Coordinates of C-alpha atoms in Angstrom, one line a residue:
X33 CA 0.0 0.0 0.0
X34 CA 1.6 3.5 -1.0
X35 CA 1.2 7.0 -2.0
X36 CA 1.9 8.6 -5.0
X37 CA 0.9 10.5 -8.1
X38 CA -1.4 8.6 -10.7
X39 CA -1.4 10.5 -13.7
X40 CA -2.9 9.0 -17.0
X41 CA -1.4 8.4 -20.5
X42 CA -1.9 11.8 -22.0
X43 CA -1.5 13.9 -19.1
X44 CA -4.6 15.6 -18.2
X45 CA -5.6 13.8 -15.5
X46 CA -3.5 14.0 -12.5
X47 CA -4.6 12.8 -8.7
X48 CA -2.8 11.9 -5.7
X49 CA -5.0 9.2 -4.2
X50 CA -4.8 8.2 -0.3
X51 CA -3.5 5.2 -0.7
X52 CA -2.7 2.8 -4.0
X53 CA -2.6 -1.4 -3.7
X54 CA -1.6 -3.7 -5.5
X55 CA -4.0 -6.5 -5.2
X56 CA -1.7 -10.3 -5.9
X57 CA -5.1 -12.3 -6.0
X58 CA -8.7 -11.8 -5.7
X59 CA -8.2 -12.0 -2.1
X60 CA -6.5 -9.0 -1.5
X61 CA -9.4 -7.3 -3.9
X62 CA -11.8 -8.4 -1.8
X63 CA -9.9 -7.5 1.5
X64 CA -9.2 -3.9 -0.2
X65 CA -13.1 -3.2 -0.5
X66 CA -14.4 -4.6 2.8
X67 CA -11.6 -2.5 4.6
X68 CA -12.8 1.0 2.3
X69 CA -16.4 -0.3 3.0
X70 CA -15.8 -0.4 6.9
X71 CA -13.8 3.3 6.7
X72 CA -16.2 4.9 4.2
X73 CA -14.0 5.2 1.7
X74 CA -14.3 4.6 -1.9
X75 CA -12.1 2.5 -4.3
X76 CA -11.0 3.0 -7.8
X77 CA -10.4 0.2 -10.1
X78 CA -7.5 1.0 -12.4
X79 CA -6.2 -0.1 -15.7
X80 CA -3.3 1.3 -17.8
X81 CA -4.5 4.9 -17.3
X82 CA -5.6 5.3 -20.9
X83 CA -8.6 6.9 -20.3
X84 CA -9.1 10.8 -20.9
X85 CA -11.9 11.5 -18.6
X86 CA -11.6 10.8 -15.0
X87 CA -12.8 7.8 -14.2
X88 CA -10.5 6.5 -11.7
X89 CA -9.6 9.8 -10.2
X90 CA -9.7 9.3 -6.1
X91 CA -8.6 10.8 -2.8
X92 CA -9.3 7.4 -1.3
X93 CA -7.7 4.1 -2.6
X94 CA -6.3 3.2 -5.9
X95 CA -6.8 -0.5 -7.1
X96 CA -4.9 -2.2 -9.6
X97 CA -5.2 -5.7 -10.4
X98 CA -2.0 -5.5 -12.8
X99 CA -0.8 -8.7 -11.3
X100 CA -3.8 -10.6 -12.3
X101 CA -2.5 -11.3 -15.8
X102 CA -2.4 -14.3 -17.8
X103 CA -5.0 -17.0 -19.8
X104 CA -6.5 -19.4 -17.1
X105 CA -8.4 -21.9 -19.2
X106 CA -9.1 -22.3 -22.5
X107 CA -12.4 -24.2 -24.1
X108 CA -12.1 -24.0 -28.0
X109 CA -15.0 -26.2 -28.8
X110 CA -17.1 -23.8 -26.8
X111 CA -15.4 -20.6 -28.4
X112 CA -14.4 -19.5 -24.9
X113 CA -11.2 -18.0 -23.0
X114 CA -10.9 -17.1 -19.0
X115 CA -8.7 -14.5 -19.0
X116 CA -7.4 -12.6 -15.8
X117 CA -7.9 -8.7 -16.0
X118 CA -5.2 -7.4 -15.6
X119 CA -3.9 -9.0 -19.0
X120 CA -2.3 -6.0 -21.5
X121 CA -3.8 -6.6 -24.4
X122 CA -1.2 -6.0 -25.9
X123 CA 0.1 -9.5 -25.0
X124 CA -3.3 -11.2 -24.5
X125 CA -3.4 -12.1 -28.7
X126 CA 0.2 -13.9 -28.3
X127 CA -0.8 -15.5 -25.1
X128 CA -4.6 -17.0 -26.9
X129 CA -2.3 -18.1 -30.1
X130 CA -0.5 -20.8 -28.1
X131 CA -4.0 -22.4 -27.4
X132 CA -4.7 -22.0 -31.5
X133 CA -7.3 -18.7 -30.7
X134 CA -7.3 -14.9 -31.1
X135 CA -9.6 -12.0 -30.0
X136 CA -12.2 -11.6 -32.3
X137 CA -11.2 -8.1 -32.8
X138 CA -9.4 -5.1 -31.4
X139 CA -9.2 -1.1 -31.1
X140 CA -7.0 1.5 -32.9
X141 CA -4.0 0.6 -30.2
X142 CA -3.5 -2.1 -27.6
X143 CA -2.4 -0.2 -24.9
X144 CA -4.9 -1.2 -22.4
X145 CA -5.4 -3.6 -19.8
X146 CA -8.3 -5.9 -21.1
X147 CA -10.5 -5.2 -17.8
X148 CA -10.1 -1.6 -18.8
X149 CA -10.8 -2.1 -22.5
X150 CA -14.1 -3.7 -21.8
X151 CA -14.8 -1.3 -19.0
X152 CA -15.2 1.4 -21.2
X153 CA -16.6 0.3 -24.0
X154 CA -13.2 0.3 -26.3
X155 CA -13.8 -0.9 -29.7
X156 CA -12.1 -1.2 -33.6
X157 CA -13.8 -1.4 -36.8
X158 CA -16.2 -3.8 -38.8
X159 CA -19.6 -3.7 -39.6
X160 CA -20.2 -6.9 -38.0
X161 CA -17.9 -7.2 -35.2
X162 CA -18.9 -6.1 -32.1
X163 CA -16.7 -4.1 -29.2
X164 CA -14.7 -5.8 -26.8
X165 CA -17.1 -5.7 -24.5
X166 CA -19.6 -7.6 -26.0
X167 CA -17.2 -10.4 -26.0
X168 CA -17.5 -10.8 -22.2
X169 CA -19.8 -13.8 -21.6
X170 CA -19.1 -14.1 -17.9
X171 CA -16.6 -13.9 -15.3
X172 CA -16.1 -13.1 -11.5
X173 CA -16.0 -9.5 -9.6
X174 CA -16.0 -8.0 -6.2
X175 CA -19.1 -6.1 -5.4
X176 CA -19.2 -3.1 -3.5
X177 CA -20.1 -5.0 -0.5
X178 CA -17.0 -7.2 -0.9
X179 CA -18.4 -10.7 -2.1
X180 CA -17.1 -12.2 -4.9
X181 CA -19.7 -12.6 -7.3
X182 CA -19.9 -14.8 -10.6
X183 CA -21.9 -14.4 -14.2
X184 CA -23.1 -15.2 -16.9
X185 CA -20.9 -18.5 -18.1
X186 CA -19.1 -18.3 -14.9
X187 CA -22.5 -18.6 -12.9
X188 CA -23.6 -21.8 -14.9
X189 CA -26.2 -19.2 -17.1
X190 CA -27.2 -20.4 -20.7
X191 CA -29.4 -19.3 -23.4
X192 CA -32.2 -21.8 -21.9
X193 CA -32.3 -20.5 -17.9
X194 CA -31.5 -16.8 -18.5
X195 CA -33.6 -14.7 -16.2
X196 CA -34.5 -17.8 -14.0
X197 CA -35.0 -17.0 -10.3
X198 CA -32.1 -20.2 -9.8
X199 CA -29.9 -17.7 -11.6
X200 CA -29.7 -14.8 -9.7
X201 CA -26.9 -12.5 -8.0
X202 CA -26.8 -10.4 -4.8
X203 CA -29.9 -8.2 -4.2
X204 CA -32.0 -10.2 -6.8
X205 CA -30.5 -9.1 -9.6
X206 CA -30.8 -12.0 -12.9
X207 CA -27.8 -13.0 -13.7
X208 CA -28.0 -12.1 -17.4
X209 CA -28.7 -8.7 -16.3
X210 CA -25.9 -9.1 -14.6
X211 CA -23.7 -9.9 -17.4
X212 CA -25.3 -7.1 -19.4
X213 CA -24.5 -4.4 -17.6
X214 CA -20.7 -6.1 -16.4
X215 CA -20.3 -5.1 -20.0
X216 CA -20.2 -2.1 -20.0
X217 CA -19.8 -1.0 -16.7
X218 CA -17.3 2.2 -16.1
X219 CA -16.2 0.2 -12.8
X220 CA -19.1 1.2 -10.8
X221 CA -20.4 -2.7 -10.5
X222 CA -17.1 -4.2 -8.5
X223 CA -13.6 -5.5 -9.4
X224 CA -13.2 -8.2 -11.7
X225 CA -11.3 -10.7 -10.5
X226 CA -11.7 -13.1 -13.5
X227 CA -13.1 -12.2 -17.2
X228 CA -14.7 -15.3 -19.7
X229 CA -14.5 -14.0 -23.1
X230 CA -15.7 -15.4 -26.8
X231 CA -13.1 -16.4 -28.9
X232 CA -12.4 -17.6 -32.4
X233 CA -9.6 -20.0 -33.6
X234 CA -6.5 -18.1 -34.3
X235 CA -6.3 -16.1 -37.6
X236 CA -4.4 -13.6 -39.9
X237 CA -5.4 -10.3 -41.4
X238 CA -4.0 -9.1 -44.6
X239 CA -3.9 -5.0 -44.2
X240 CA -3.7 -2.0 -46.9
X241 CA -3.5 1.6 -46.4
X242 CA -4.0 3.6 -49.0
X243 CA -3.5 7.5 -49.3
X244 CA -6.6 8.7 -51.8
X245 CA -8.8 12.2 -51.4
X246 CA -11.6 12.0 -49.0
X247 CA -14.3 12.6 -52.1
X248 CA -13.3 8.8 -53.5
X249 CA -14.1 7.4 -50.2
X250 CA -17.4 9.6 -49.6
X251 CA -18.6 7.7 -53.0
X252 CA -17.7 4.4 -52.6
X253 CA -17.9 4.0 -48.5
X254 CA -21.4 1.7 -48.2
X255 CA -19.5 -0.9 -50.8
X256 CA -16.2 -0.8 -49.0
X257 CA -17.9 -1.1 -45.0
X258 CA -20.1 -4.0 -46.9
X259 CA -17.3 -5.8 -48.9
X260 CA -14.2 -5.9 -45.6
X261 CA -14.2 -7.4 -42.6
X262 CA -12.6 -4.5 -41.4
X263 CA -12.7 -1.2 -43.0
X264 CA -12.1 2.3 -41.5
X265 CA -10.6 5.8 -42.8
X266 CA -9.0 9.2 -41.6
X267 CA -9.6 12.1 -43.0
X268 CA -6.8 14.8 -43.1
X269 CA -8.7 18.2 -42.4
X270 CA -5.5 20.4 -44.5
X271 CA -5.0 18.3 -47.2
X272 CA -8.6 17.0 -47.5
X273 CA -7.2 13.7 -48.2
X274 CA -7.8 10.0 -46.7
X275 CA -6.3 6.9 -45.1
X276 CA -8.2 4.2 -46.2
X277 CA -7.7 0.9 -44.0
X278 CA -9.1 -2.1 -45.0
X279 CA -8.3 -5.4 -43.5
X280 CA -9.3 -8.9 -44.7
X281 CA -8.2 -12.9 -43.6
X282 CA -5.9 -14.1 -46.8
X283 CA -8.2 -16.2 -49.1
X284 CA -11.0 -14.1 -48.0
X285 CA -10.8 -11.2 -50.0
X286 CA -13.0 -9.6 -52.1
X287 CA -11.5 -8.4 -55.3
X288 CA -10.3 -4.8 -54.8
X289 CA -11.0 -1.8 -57.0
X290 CA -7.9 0.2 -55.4
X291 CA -9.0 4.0 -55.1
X292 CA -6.9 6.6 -57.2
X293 CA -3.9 7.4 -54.9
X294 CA -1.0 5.1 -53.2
X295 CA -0.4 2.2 -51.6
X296 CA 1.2 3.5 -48.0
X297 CA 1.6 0.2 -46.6
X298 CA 0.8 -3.5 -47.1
X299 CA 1.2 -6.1 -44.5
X300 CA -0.2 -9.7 -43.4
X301 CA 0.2 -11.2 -40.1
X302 CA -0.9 -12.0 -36.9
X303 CA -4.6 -10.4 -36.4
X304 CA -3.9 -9.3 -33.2
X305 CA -0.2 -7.5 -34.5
X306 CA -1.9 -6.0 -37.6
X307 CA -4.9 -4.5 -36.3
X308 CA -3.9 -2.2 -33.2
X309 CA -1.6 1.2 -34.6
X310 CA 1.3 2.7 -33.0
X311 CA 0.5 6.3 -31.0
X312 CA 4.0 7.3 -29.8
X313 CA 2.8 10.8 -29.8
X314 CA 0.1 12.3 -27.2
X315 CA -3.1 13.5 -28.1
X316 CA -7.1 14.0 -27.1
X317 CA -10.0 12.9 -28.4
X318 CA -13.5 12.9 -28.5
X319 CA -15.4 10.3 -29.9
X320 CA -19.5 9.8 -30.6
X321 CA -20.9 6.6 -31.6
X322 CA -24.4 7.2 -33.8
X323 CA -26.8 5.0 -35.6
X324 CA -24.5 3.8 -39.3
X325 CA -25.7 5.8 -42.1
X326 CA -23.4 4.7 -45.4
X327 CA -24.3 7.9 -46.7
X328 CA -21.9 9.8 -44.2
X329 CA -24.4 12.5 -43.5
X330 CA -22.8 13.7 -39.8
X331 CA -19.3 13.5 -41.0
X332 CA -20.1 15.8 -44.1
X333 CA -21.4 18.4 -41.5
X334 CA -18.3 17.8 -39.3
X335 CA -15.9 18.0 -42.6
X336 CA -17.7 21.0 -43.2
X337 CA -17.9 22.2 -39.9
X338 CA -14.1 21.9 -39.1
X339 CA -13.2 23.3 -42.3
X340 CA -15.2 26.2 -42.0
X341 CA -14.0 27.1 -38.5
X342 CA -10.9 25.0 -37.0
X343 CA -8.9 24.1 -40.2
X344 CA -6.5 26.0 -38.9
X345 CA -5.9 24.3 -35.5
X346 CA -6.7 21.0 -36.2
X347 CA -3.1 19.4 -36.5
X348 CA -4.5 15.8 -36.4
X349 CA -7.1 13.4 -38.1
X350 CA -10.6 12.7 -37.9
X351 CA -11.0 8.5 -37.4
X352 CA -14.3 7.3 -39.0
X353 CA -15.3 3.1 -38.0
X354 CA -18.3 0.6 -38.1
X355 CA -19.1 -1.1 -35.0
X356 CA -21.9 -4.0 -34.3
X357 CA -24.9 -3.7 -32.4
X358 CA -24.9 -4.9 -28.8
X359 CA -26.9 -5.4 -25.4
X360 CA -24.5 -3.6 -23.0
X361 CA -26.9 -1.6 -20.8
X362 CA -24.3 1.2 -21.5
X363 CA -22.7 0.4 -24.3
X364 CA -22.6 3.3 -26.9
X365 CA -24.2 0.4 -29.7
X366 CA -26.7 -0.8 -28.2
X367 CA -29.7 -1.8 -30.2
X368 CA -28.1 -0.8 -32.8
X369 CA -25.7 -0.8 -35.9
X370 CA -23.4 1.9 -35.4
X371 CA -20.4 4.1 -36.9
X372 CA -18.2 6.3 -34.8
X373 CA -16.5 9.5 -35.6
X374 CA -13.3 10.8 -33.4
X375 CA -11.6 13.7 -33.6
X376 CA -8.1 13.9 -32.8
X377 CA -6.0 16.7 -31.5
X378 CA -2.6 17.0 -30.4
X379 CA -2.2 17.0 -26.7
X380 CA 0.0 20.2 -27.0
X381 CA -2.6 21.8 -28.9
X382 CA -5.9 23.6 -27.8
X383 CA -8.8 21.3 -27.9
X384 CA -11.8 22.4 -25.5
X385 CA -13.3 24.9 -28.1
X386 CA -13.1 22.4 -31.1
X387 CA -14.1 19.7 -29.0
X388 CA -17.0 21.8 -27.4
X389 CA -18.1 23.4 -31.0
X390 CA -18.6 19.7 -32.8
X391 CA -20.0 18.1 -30.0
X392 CA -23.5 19.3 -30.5
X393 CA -23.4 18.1 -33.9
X394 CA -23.1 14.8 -32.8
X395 CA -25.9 14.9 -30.4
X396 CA -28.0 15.9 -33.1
X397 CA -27.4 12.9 -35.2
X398 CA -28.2 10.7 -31.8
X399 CA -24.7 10.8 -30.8
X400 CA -23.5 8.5 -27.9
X401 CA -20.0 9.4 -26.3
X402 CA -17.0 7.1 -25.8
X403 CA -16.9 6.6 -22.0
X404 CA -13.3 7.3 -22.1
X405 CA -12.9 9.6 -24.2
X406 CA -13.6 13.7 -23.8
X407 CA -17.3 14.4 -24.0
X408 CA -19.3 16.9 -21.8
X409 CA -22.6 15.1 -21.0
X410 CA -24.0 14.0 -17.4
X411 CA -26.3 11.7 -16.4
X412 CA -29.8 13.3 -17.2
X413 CA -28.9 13.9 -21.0
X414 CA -27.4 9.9 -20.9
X415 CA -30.0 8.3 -19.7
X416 CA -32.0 9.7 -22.6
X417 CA -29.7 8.1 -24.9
X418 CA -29.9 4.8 -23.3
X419 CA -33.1 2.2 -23.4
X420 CA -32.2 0.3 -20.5
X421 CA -30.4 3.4 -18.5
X422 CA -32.6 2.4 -15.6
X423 CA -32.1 -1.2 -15.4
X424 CA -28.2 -1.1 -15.3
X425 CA -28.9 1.8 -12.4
X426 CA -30.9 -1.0 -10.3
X427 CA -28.3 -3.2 -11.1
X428 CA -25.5 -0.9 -9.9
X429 CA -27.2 0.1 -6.9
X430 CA -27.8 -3.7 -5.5
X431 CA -24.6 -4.8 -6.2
X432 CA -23.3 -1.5 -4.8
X433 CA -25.5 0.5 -2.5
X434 CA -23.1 2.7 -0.3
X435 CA -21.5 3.9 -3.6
X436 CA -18.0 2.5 -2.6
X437 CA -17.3 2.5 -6.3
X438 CA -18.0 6.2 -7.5
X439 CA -15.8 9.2 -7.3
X440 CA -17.2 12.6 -8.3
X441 CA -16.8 11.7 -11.9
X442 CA -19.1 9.1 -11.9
X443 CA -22.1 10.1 -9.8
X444 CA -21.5 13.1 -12.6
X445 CA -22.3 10.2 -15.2
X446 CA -24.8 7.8 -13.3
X447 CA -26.7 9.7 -10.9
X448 CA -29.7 11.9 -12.5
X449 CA -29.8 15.2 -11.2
X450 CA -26.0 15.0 -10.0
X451 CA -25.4 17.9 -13.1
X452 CA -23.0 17.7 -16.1
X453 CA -19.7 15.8 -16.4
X454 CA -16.0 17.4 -16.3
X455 CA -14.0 17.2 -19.6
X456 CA -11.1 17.2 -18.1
X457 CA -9.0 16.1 -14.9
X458 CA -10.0 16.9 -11.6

């Protein structure tokens, strides 16, 4: 247990929490929570800090469960991993290879823990791949009244008993809504302490980049989302030209009308080496998720938009990707097919009034924001955005109903009537 100054990957969140542990085994989680329980304290699951909002800011105790890492058991006839949480993901693809099995996608980098990764939400690209999170079949966490808890495919739940009264967690809660809200669940429901993912056998992608203006892609975007498993483009707000990413498994391939441009890179390999990007450099984002339209009618107002009025700030990209529906009760696709639009900015660059100028353009295409990523909405204008907003609340407030789990931040997000989030740090 110790002292000292958490700041997060991009700098602009900074905290000096009361104390920070290092939990060795799901004992020591649940020890950690009873003992903030007893003092009225709260706790803070933490990850690799790659959030931009703050989440796991605290004055009271710091959790990490870093040193939960590693595959535990593998079932490949079932499709199924039991990973620990702590894992990076950055070596959770080699470590599901040796057992013949990979992640059935990833995000834009792999710099996250894979308990933090499905905390928030984090996703790549592919019209009919679904986030990380909606991977997570079951698993174990620590509740905020420090029991250890299982769910879904952890708790013995299938497709045939779902919602039976024999499957059912503290406070009455069924266990698949239970597994529905772990999904997505900011670390306001508990700790995990063990994670049961879907997998697929182990595969390669084949990925090209190509350099072509942004008006190519505009006309041909609904073929290319249809015709790649993975497709997703930037947009360079200067130059007005495009990346174009697509990504296919070899001998899958649909035959490829290459756009009018160059080839930047070509590369086949592991999927899970292929598909996250390097980020050496620091930046911010904001990110919306809203219902796919192949027509790109929100990003030709935001092209417009940032053209008209922040061309000349903008110093980095605008990321455009596909995403499945899900049933996270917070997942920013649920019920529905969705694409995303980010907007990138240099960390040493001014952001808040670009950030705060596009935002209401996504909220009027029926935007969703990226938990972890900058976004200024609080918990009255979420829970409009959400169908089953209410049902995750119940959930959260059984499993933890003296709020061990929140900080500021998050009774900001969850709690109606608690007013608007921060954008920033604390």
């Amino acid at each position: 247990m110790e002292s000292e100054k958490f700041t997060n990957w991009s700098a602009s969140v900074e905290f000096t929490p009361r104390s920070r542990i290092r939990a060795k085994d799901s004992a020591e989680v649940v020890s950690a929570v009873r003992q903030a329980r007893e003092h009225g304290r709260s706790v803070r699951p933490v990850g690799s800090g790659h959030s931009s909002m703050p989440l796991v800011a605290t004055d009271d105790v710091l959790l990490s469960v870093d040193e939960l890492s590693g595959v535990e058991a593998t079932d490949p006839a079932r499709g199924l991993a039991t990973v620990l949480p702590g894992t990076p993901l950055a070596d959770l693809g080699a470590a599901l290879r040796e057992y013949g099995l990979g992640l059935e996608n990833l995000g834009d980098v792999d710099y996250q823990s894979i308990a933090g990764a499905i905390g928030t939400g984090t996703h790549g690209t592919g019209a009919r791949l679904g986030n990380l999170s909606s991977t997570l079949v079951g698993g174990t966490l620590v509740t905020g009244t420090g029991d250890e808890v299982s769910f879904g495919q952890d708790a013995g739940a299938t497709e045939e008993n779902r919602g039976d009264s024999a499957h059912r967690r503290p406070g009455g809660v069924a266990d698949d809504d239970l597994a529905r809200a772990a999904q997505v669940s900011l670390g306001a429901l508990g700790v995990f302490t063990r994670m049961t993912l879907r997998v697929r056998p182990y595969y390669e992608l084949h990925r090209r980049n190509w350099m072509t203006h942004i008006d190519w892609v505009l006309d041909n975007y609904a073929e290319l989302v249809d015709s790649h498993r993975h497709m997703d483009f930037y947009w360079y707000p200067r130059s007005d030209l495009a990346q174009v990413r697509l990504l296919d498994e070899p001998g899958r391939e649909p035959d490829l009308r290459p756009p009018p441009g160059t080839l930047k890179t070509e590369e086949t390999g592991p999927a899970y080496e292929i598909l996250p990007n390097d980020r050496h450099l620091l930046f911010e984002e904001m990110e919306y998720a809203l219902p796919l339209d192949t027509t790109l009618a929100a990003f030709r107002r935001a092209r417009q938009r940032i053209k008209a009025r922040h061309r000349s700030i903008v110093g980095w990209r605008v990321l455009v990707r596909t995403v499945a529906a899900d049933h996270g009760f917070l997942s920013p696709f649920h019920g529905r097919p969705s694409m995303t639009i980010a907007l990138l900015q240099n960390a040493s660059l001014p952001h808040e009034e670009y950030f705060s100028d596009m935002e209401p353009l996504f909220l009027e295409h029926d935007g969703r924001p990226h938990w972890g990523k900058k976004h200024h909405l609080g918990a009255d204008e979420l829970a409009a955005r959400y169908p089953e907003w209410d049902e995750f609340s119940r959930v959260r407030q059984r499993l933890d109903p003296d709020g061990v789990f929140l900080n500021d931040h998050l009774r900001e997000l969850l709690v109606t009537g608690a007013g608007p989030a921060a954008p920033g740090g604390r």
